[in-house]
Short mmCIF file of C-alpha atoms and ligand atoms in Angstrom, two decimals:
data_model
loop_
_atom_site.label_atom_id
_atom_site.label_comp_id
_atom_site.label_asym_id
_atom_site.label_seq_id
_atom_site.Cartn_x
_atom_site.Cartn_y
_atom_site.Cartn_z
CA MET A 1 8.02 21.39 10.44
CA ALA A 2 10.52 20.93 13.28
CA PRO A 3 14.20 20.55 12.29
CA THR A 4 14.83 16.87 11.61
CA LYS A 5 18.62 16.85 11.52
CA ASP A 6 19.93 14.50 14.20
CA MET A 7 16.45 13.41 15.25
CA LYS A 8 16.78 9.84 16.58
CA ILE A 9 14.24 7.30 15.40
CA GLY A 10 14.09 3.70 16.64
CA ILE A 11 12.89 0.77 14.49
CA LEU A 12 11.71 -2.59 15.79
CA THR A 13 10.14 -5.64 14.13
CA ALA A 14 7.65 -7.69 16.14
CA GLY A 15 5.49 -10.78 15.58
CA GLY A 16 5.78 -13.36 12.82
CA ASP A 17 8.43 -12.54 10.25
CA CYS A 18 7.70 -12.22 6.53
CA PRO A 19 9.45 -11.29 3.28
CA GLY A 20 9.70 -7.52 2.89
CA ILE A 21 10.55 -6.51 6.46
CA ASN A 22 14.15 -5.71 5.55
CA ALA A 23 12.94 -3.71 2.56
CA ALA A 24 10.82 -1.68 4.98
CA ILE A 25 13.76 -1.21 7.36
CA ARG A 26 15.82 -0.02 4.38
CA GLY A 27 13.02 2.34 3.30
CA VAL A 28 12.87 3.89 6.76
CA GLY A 29 16.64 4.03 7.23
CA LYS A 30 17.70 5.41 3.87
CA THR A 31 14.93 8.05 3.84
CA ALA A 32 15.73 9.13 7.39
CA ILE A 33 19.49 9.37 6.86
CA THR A 34 19.64 10.59 3.26
CA GLU A 35 16.68 12.96 3.09
CA TYR A 36 16.32 14.18 6.68
CA GLY A 37 19.74 13.73 8.32
CA MET A 38 18.20 11.70 11.12
CA LYS A 39 19.92 9.05 13.23
CA VAL A 40 18.44 5.53 13.06
CA ILE A 41 18.54 3.05 15.94
CA GLY A 42 17.85 -0.63 15.21
CA ILE A 43 16.17 -2.35 18.18
CA SER A 44 16.57 -6.14 18.44
CA SER A 45 13.94 -8.86 18.96
CA GLY A 46 10.80 -6.76 18.83
CA PHE A 47 9.49 -5.14 22.03
CA ARG A 48 11.88 -7.32 24.09
CA GLY A 49 14.79 -5.23 22.76
CA LEU A 50 13.08 -2.09 23.99
CA ILE A 51 12.74 -3.59 27.46
CA GLU A 52 16.27 -5.05 27.56
CA LYS A 53 17.83 -2.04 25.74
CA GLU A 54 19.25 -4.22 22.97
CA TYR A 55 19.90 -1.76 20.16
CA ALA A 56 22.56 -0.36 17.84
CA LEU A 57 23.05 2.76 15.72
CA PHE A 58 22.48 2.07 12.01
CA ASP A 59 24.75 3.53 9.42
CA GLU A 60 24.14 3.44 5.67
CA SER A 61 26.39 0.38 5.24
CA GLN A 62 24.05 -1.76 7.31
CA LEU A 63 21.18 -0.80 5.02
CA SER A 64 22.94 -2.05 1.89
CA GLY A 65 22.13 -5.47 0.46
CA ILE A 66 18.97 -5.98 2.53
CA LEU A 67 16.27 -5.01 0.00
CA THR A 68 16.09 -8.58 -1.30
CA LEU A 69 16.86 -10.31 2.01
CA GLY A 70 14.07 -12.32 3.65
CA GLY A 71 13.35 -12.23 7.36
CA THR A 72 14.41 -9.29 9.58
CA ILE A 73 18.00 -8.26 10.32
CA LEU A 74 16.76 -6.97 13.70
CA GLY A 75 15.25 -10.29 14.74
CA THR A 76 11.74 -10.46 16.17
CA SER A 77 9.73 -11.88 19.08
CA ARG A 78 6.11 -12.24 20.07
CA ASP A 79 6.66 -10.52 23.46
CA LYS A 80 3.62 -8.48 24.52
CA PRO A 81 4.71 -5.83 27.07
CA PHE A 82 1.12 -4.95 28.00
CA LYS A 83 0.01 -8.52 28.61
CA ASN A 84 -1.15 -8.76 32.25
CA SER A 85 -0.42 -5.03 32.43
CA THR A 86 -2.95 -4.77 35.26
CA ASN A 87 -0.64 -7.06 37.22
CA ALA A 88 1.50 -4.88 39.51
CA GLU A 89 4.58 -6.98 38.74
CA ASN A 90 4.35 -6.14 35.05
CA ASN A 91 6.26 -2.87 34.87
CA SER A 92 7.28 -3.43 31.24
CA PRO A 93 5.39 -0.31 30.02
CA LYS A 94 7.26 1.82 32.60
CA ILE A 95 10.59 0.27 31.63
CA ILE A 96 9.88 0.94 27.95
CA ARG A 97 8.94 4.56 28.69
CA ASN A 98 12.18 5.07 30.61
CA ASN A 99 14.35 3.29 28.03
CA TYR A 100 12.78 5.30 25.20
CA LYS A 101 13.87 8.46 27.03
CA GLU A 102 17.32 7.14 27.99
CA MET A 103 17.94 6.10 24.38
CA GLY A 104 17.09 9.68 23.41
CA LEU A 105 14.49 8.56 20.87
CA ASP A 106 12.32 11.16 19.16
CA ALA A 107 10.14 8.54 17.45
CA LEU A 108 9.62 4.77 17.22
CA VAL A 109 8.65 2.81 14.08
CA VAL A 110 6.91 -0.48 14.91
CA ILE A 111 6.88 -2.98 12.04
CA GLY A 112 4.34 -5.65 12.93
CA GLY A 113 0.96 -7.31 12.48
CA ASN A 114 -2.32 -7.03 14.38
CA GLY A 115 -0.93 -7.62 17.84
CA SER A 116 2.00 -5.26 17.32
CA MET A 117 -0.29 -2.45 16.14
CA LYS A 118 -2.28 -2.90 19.35
CA THR A 119 0.92 -2.59 21.40
CA ALA A 120 1.99 0.39 19.29
CA GLN A 121 -1.27 2.17 20.15
CA LYS A 122 -0.74 1.50 23.87
CA LEU A 123 2.81 2.86 23.66
CA TYR A 124 1.41 5.97 21.95
CA GLU A 125 -1.04 6.36 24.83
CA GLU A 126 1.98 6.13 27.16
CA GLY A 127 3.40 9.20 25.39
CA LEU A 128 5.81 7.66 22.88
CA ASN A 129 5.88 9.07 19.32
CA VAL A 130 4.90 5.88 17.49
CA ILE A 131 4.29 5.04 13.84
CA GLY A 132 3.02 1.57 12.84
CA LEU A 133 4.00 -0.26 9.64
CA PRO A 134 1.63 -3.19 8.85
CA LYS A 135 3.38 -6.41 7.81
CA THR A 136 2.18 -9.99 7.74
CA ILE A 137 1.71 -12.78 5.23
CA ASP A 138 -1.85 -13.11 6.59
CA ASN A 139 -3.02 -9.76 5.16
CA ASP A 140 -5.42 -9.52 8.13
CA VAL A 141 -4.46 -6.06 9.43
CA TRP A 142 -7.49 -3.76 9.48
CA GLY A 143 -7.25 -0.37 7.75
CA THR A 144 -4.92 -1.19 4.88
CA ASP A 145 -5.83 -2.76 1.53
CA VAL A 146 -2.82 -5.02 1.83
CA THR A 147 0.19 -5.73 4.03
CA PHE A 148 3.62 -6.47 2.67
CA GLY A 149 4.50 -10.15 3.02
CA PHE A 150 1.14 -11.19 1.58
CA ASP A 151 2.11 -11.02 -2.11
CA SER A 152 5.24 -13.11 -1.46
CA ALA A 153 3.24 -15.74 0.43
CA VAL A 154 0.69 -15.97 -2.39
CA LEU A 155 3.54 -16.38 -4.88
CA ILE A 156 5.14 -19.16 -2.80
CA ALA A 157 1.81 -20.93 -2.20
CA THR A 158 0.78 -20.67 -5.86
CA GLU A 159 4.09 -22.17 -6.99
CA ALA A 160 3.49 -25.05 -4.57
CA ILE A 161 -0.05 -25.62 -5.87
CA ASP A 162 1.26 -25.55 -9.47
CA ARG A 163 3.62 -28.39 -8.53
CA LEU A 164 0.83 -30.41 -6.93
CA HIS A 165 -1.09 -30.53 -10.23
CA THR A 166 1.58 -32.64 -11.96
CA THR A 167 1.98 -35.21 -9.19
CA ALA A 168 -1.80 -35.37 -8.65
CA ASN A 169 -2.27 -36.08 -12.36
CA SER A 170 0.47 -38.71 -12.43
CA HIS A 171 -1.13 -40.68 -9.58
CA LYS A 172 -4.76 -39.69 -10.22
CA ARG A 173 -4.99 -38.46 -6.61
CA THR A 174 -6.82 -35.77 -4.68
CA MET A 175 -4.16 -33.42 -3.29
CA VAL A 176 -4.94 -31.26 -0.26
CA ILE A 177 -2.68 -28.32 0.61
CA GLU A 178 -2.95 -26.46 3.95
CA LEU A 179 -1.86 -22.81 3.87
CA MET A 180 -1.18 -20.27 6.61
CA GLY A 181 -3.31 -17.22 7.36
CA HIS A 182 -4.10 -17.52 11.07
CA HIS A 183 -7.85 -16.78 11.40
CA ALA A 184 -8.17 -15.34 7.88
CA GLY A 185 -8.41 -17.02 4.50
CA TRP A 186 -6.68 -14.44 2.30
CA ILE A 187 -3.67 -16.55 1.30
CA SER A 188 -5.84 -19.60 0.52
CA LEU A 189 -8.37 -17.59 -1.47
CA PHE A 190 -5.82 -15.75 -3.63
CA SER A 191 -3.45 -18.68 -4.21
CA GLY A 192 -6.38 -21.08 -4.61
CA ILE A 193 -7.68 -18.97 -7.50
CA ALA A 194 -4.19 -18.35 -8.92
CA GLY A 195 -3.24 -22.02 -8.61
CA GLY A 196 -6.42 -23.47 -10.09
CA GLY A 197 -7.83 -25.00 -6.93
CA ASP A 198 -11.03 -27.01 -7.38
CA VAL A 199 -12.04 -26.64 -3.73
CA ILE A 200 -11.06 -23.66 -1.54
CA LEU A 201 -11.93 -23.79 2.18
CA ILE A 202 -11.49 -20.62 4.25
CA PRO A 203 -12.52 -19.79 7.84
CA GLU A 204 -14.92 -17.08 6.63
CA ILE A 205 -17.14 -19.58 4.79
CA PRO A 206 -18.39 -22.42 7.04
CA TYR A 207 -18.05 -25.66 5.08
CA ASN A 208 -19.94 -28.97 5.06
CA ILE A 209 -17.60 -31.89 4.38
CA ASP A 210 -20.41 -33.77 2.61
CA VAL A 211 -20.78 -30.86 0.17
CA VAL A 212 -17.02 -31.09 -0.50
CA THR A 213 -16.98 -34.86 -1.01
CA GLY A 214 -20.19 -34.79 -3.06
CA TYR A 215 -18.55 -32.22 -5.35
CA LEU A 216 -15.39 -34.32 -5.66
CA ASN A 217 -17.38 -37.51 -6.35
CA LYS A 218 -19.17 -35.68 -9.15
CA ARG A 219 -15.79 -34.64 -10.60
CA TYR A 220 -14.61 -38.23 -10.61
CA GLN A 221 -17.91 -39.48 -12.09
CA ASN A 222 -17.24 -36.93 -14.87
CA LYS A 223 -13.86 -38.59 -15.38
CA LYS A 224 -11.75 -35.74 -13.95
CA PRO A 225 -8.31 -37.33 -13.35
CA TYR A 226 -7.47 -35.51 -10.10
CA SER A 227 -8.51 -32.63 -7.81
CA ILE A 228 -6.71 -29.87 -5.88
CA VAL A 229 -8.15 -28.87 -2.48
CA VAL A 230 -6.79 -25.66 -0.89
CA VAL A 231 -7.41 -25.40 2.86
CA ALA A 232 -6.73 -22.45 5.18
CA GLU A 233 -5.21 -23.47 8.52
CA GLY A 234 -7.91 -21.58 10.42
CA ILE A 235 -10.98 -23.53 9.22
CA GLU A 236 -13.25 -25.37 11.66
CA LYS A 237 -11.70 -28.73 12.67
CA PRO A 238 -11.21 -30.99 15.69
CA ARG A 239 -8.56 -29.79 18.17
CA GLY A 240 -5.13 -31.38 17.89
CA VAL A 241 -5.34 -32.22 14.18
CA ARG A 242 -4.06 -30.09 11.31
CA ALA A 243 -6.73 -28.74 8.97
CA GLY A 244 -5.07 -30.27 5.91
CA THR A 245 -4.75 -33.67 7.53
CA TYR A 246 -8.33 -33.62 8.78
CA ILE A 247 -9.77 -32.70 5.37
CA ALA A 248 -7.57 -35.21 3.50
CA GLN A 249 -8.62 -38.05 5.81
CA ALA A 250 -12.29 -37.13 5.47
CA ILE A 251 -12.05 -37.04 1.67
CA GLN A 252 -10.25 -40.38 1.51
CA GLU A 253 -12.79 -42.02 3.83
CA LYS A 254 -15.89 -40.57 2.16
CA THR A 255 -14.87 -40.84 -1.52
CA GLY A 256 -12.47 -43.79 -1.45
CA HIS A 257 -10.26 -41.68 -3.75
CA GLU A 258 -6.55 -41.82 -2.94
CA THR A 259 -5.79 -38.53 -1.15
CA ARG A 260 -2.60 -36.93 0.20
CA GLU A 261 -1.98 -33.71 2.11
CA THR A 262 0.79 -31.08 2.06
CA ILE A 263 1.21 -28.68 5.01
CA LEU A 264 3.14 -25.82 3.41
CA GLY A 265 3.86 -24.08 6.74
CA TYR A 266 6.80 -21.73 7.22
CA ILE A 267 7.97 -21.94 3.63
CA GLN A 268 5.33 -19.22 3.08
CA ARG A 269 7.23 -16.88 5.41
CA GLY A 270 10.74 -17.46 4.09
CA GLY A 271 13.02 -16.18 1.40
CA THR A 272 13.27 -13.09 -0.73
CA PRO A 273 10.26 -10.72 -1.04
CA SER A 274 8.38 -10.46 -4.33
CA PRO A 275 8.97 -7.26 -6.34
CA MET A 276 5.54 -5.95 -5.29
CA ASP A 277 6.35 -6.53 -1.61
CA ARG A 278 9.72 -4.80 -2.04
CA ILE A 279 7.96 -1.80 -3.57
CA LEU A 280 5.15 -1.67 -0.97
CA ALA A 281 7.55 -2.08 1.95
CA THR A 282 9.82 0.65 0.57
CA ARG A 283 6.85 3.03 0.12
CA PHE A 284 5.59 2.30 3.65
CA GLY A 285 9.06 2.85 5.13
CA ALA A 286 9.63 6.14 3.34
CA HIS A 287 6.15 7.39 4.27
CA ALA A 288 6.72 6.59 7.93
CA VAL A 289 9.71 8.96 7.97
CA GLU A 290 7.74 11.69 6.20
CA LEU A 291 5.09 11.40 8.91
CA ILE A 292 7.79 11.67 11.61
CA ALA A 293 9.21 14.77 9.90
CA GLU A 294 5.67 16.25 9.94
CA GLY A 295 5.31 15.37 13.62
CA LYS A 296 2.33 13.07 12.91
CA PHE A 297 2.28 10.14 15.39
CA GLY A 298 -0.12 7.52 16.71
CA VAL A 299 -0.89 6.39 13.18
CA MET A 300 -0.32 3.31 11.01
CA VAL A 301 0.90 3.70 7.46
CA ASN A 302 -1.59 2.12 5.06
CA LEU A 303 -2.39 1.52 1.40
CA VAL A 304 -5.77 2.73 0.15
CA GLY A 305 -6.19 2.13 -3.56
CA ASP A 306 -2.85 3.18 -4.97
CA GLN A 307 -2.19 5.80 -2.27
CA VAL A 308 0.06 5.32 0.74
CA THR A 309 -1.52 7.27 3.58
CA SER A 310 -2.07 6.74 7.31
CA ILE A 311 -4.85 5.82 9.73
CA PRO A 312 -5.04 6.38 13.52
CA LEU A 313 -3.74 3.34 15.38
CA ARG A 314 -6.77 3.46 17.68
CA GLU A 315 -8.97 2.64 14.63
CA VAL A 316 -6.84 -0.41 13.83
CA SER A 317 -6.37 -1.92 17.30
CA ASN A 318 -8.44 -4.97 18.29
CA LYS A 319 -9.69 -5.52 14.75
CA THR A 320 -8.92 -8.24 12.20
CA LYS A 321 -9.54 -7.89 8.47
CA LEU A 322 -11.26 -11.10 7.34
CA VAL A 323 -12.31 -12.08 3.83
CA PRO A 324 -15.85 -10.74 3.19
CA PRO A 325 -17.99 -13.73 2.04
CA GLY A 326 -19.10 -11.65 -0.95
CA HIS A 327 -15.51 -10.96 -2.04
CA THR A 328 -15.21 -10.66 -5.80
CA LEU A 329 -12.81 -13.60 -6.02
CA ILE A 330 -15.39 -15.80 -4.27
CA GLU A 331 -18.18 -14.64 -6.56
CA LYS A 332 -16.08 -15.14 -9.69
CA GLY A 333 -14.76 -18.46 -8.36
CA ARG A 334 -18.26 -19.80 -7.84
CA LYS A 335 -19.09 -18.96 -11.46
CA LEU A 336 -16.03 -20.91 -12.58
CA GLY A 337 -17.42 -23.93 -10.70
CA ILE A 338 -14.99 -23.75 -7.75
CA ASN A 339 -16.39 -25.31 -4.58
CA PHE A 340 -16.15 -23.29 -1.33
CA GLY A 341 -17.58 -26.08 0.80
CA ASP A 342 -20.98 -24.49 1.34
CA LYS A 343 -24.39 -25.14 -0.13
CA ARG A 344 -24.08 -22.34 -2.70
CA SER A 345 -21.29 -24.23 -4.46
O1 F6P B 401 1.02 -14.45 11.46
C1 F6P B 401 1.82 -15.15 10.57
C2 F6P B 401 1.74 -16.62 10.86
O2 F6P B 401 2.57 -17.30 9.97
C3 F6P B 401 0.35 -17.21 10.76
O3 F6P B 401 -0.08 -17.40 9.42
C4 F6P B 401 0.55 -18.49 11.52
O4 F6P B 401 -0.66 -19.04 11.98
C5 F6P B 401 1.43 -18.01 12.68
O5 F6P B 401 2.17 -16.90 12.18
C6 F6P B 401 2.41 -19.05 13.19
O6 F6P B 401 2.97 -18.50 14.38
P1 F6P B 401 4.44 -18.91 14.89
O7 F6P B 401 5.43 -18.29 13.96
O8 F6P B 401 4.51 -18.33 16.28
O9 F6P B 401 4.49 -20.42 14.87
#
């Protein structure tokens, strides 16, 4: 193993923020400084900071008090340096390569979701020593059982669903809640089960609105006082209308039952990380530094079972981890009588 003392590693956070990012930054920083004597450079605003050379040397003091802090102290952006990279004007990759050298970096830790892992792989192909750390509330990064941010979002969404039960019961209403997840239904599936949803609609299971309303009508014929409908933002719907609004309007029109919708939105991305996310983010951060010390680059840190390992970034790029329709929570949910909007319900 090459001497690590005074190695300089850069950290950047890119894409949508989520609880746990600062815990990951802390895991990288404290391991690098305390265990390996490395220097840690915090790069601002995702890949934009690498292009504009916005960075600062971290010392231990800046890593204190951030374990429980939501968001990212480095800031983030959705800048994609390789977008239109065939276009001659786009010399972002060249600028990044030069800045990486001028900053004297020996390695770069990219904390991000799907898109950021794709950029990380391209930077690795450009010759940078890159390690990816998968974060997102969506849990849709291929190659890892789970991303940090997901557990916190499920906790937030479940607490919201719990609160909808009491107001739905008071007014004898159907309450629809739309949750985030981009093109995947992980947050809706997990918090729908945890929160006692009666209907759970996710992009991975095409739904028929008449199956949904027929199910709800049967509930009301059986004197159920209210229903909870959990809807992932990425389900099939007309352009220009929110999924939750669309489903709520359809239910109200087709059942005549008073229906209201809640779009939970960015609340799912805010605030302090759950204990599990703090632990996972810390493990991922520490493992990233161990990989750097071993000289292992071009990989993404991942969780497989209870092991934190790594997977080549090239295997992760251009893939999205969607909910398999046969997922155990779907099978068990069907047996509980939960409706997933399809004929099998
Ligand atoms: O990827 C996280 C996420 O919150 C998705 O669930 C959501 O669809 C998207 O980001 C929203 O993007 P933005 O923060 O750019 O509005």
